[in-house]
Short mmCIF file of C-alpha atoms and ligand atoms in Angstrom, two decimals:
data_model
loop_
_atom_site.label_atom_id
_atom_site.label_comp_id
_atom_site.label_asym_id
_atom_site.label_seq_id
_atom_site.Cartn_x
_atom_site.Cartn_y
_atom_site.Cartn_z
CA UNK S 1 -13.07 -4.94 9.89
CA UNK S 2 -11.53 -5.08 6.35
CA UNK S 3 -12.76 -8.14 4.54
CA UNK S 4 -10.05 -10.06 2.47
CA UNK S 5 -11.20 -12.26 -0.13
CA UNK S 6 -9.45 -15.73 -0.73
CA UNK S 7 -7.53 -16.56 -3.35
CA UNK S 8 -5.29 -13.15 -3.67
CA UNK S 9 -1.71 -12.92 -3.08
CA UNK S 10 -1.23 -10.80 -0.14
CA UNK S 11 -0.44 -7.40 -0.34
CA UNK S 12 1.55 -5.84 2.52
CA UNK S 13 0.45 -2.09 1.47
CA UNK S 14 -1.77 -0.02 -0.19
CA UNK S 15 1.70 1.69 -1.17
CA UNK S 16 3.75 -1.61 -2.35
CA UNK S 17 0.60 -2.99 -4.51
CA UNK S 18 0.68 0.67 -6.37
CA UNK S 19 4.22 0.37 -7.23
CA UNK S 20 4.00 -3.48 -8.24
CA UNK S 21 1.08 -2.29 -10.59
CA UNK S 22 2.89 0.89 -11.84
CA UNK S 23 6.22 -1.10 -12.55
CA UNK S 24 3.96 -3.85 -14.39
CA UNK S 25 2.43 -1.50 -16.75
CA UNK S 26 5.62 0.42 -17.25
CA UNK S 27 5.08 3.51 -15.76
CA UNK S 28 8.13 3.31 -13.27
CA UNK S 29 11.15 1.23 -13.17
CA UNK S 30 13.68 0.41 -10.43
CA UNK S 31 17.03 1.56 -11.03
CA UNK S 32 19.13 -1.40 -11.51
CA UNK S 33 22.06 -0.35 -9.11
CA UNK S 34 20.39 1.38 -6.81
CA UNK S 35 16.63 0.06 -6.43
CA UNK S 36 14.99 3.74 -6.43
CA UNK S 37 11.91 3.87 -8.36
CA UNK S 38 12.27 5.85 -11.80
CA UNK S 39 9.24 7.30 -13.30
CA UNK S 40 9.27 6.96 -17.15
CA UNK S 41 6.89 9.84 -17.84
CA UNK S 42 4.69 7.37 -20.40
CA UNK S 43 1.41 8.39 -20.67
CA UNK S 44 0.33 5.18 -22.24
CA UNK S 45 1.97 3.38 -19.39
CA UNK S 46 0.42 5.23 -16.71
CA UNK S 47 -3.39 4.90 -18.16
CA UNK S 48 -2.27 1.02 -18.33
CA UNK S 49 -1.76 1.14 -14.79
CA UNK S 50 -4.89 3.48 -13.88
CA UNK S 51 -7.13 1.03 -15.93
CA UNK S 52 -5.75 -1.69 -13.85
CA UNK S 53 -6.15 0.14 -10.64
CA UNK S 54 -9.93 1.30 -11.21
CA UNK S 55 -10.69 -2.38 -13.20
CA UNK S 56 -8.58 -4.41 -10.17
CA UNK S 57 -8.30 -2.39 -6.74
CA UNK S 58 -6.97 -4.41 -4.15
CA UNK S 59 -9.16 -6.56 -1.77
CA UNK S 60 -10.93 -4.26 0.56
CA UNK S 61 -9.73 -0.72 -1.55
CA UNK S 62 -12.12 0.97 -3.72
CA UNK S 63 -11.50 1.92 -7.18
CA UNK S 64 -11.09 5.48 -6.07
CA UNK S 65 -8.68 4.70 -3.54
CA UNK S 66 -6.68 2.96 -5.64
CA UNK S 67 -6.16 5.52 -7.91
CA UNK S 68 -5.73 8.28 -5.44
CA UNK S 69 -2.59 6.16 -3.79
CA UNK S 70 -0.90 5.60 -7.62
CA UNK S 71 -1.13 9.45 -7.97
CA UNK S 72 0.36 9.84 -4.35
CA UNK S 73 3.09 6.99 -5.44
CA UNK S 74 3.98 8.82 -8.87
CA UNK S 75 4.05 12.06 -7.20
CA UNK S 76 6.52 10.96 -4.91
CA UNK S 77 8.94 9.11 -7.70
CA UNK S 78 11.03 11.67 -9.13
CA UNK S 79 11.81 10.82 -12.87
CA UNK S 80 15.73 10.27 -12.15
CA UNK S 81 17.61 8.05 -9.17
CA UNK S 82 18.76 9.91 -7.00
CA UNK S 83 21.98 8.08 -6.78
CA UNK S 84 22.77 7.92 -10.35
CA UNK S 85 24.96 10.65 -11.74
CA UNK S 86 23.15 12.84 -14.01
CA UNK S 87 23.58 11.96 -17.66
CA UNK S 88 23.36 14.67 -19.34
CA UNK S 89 23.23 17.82 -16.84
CA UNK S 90 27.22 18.65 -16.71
CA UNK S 91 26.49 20.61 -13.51
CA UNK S 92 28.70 17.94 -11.01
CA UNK S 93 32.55 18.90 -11.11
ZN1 ZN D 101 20.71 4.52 -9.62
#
């Protein structure tokens, strides 16, 4: 049975609490038009949101486990939305 402490805003999934984190510290952001996740490829930003992750798992996560899932998440962000055109590629007729 997971435990869940009191006095925690709920957090649907393991998933959704890594990219609230990751967008908090700055390592990803949502693409304005299209709401794909961007990742910004900032070191700083990232070790923001892995401090926060091992310092402030989830209720009921480990720190470990919480930083394994934010590596799965930012694998799994490309660096680009997929829906914007490219900006500087000049590949697209
Ligand atoms: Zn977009």
């Amino acid at each position: 049975m997971l435990m869940v402490k009191e006095g925690r805003p709920a957090i649907r999934t393991l998933q959704g609490w890594a990219i609230y984190v990751l967008l908090e510290a700055g390592a990803i952001r949502e693409c304005e038009e299209h709401g794909w996740m961007q990742d910004r490829a900032d070191p700083h930003a990232r070790e923001r949101a892995f401090a926060a992750a091992r310092h402030d798992p989830p209720a009921g996560v480990s720190p470990d486990e919480a930083v394994a899932e934010m590596c799965d998440v930012l694998d799994s962000i490309g660096d680009t939305c997929p829906e914007c055109p490219p900006e500087d590629h000049g590949v697209n007729p």
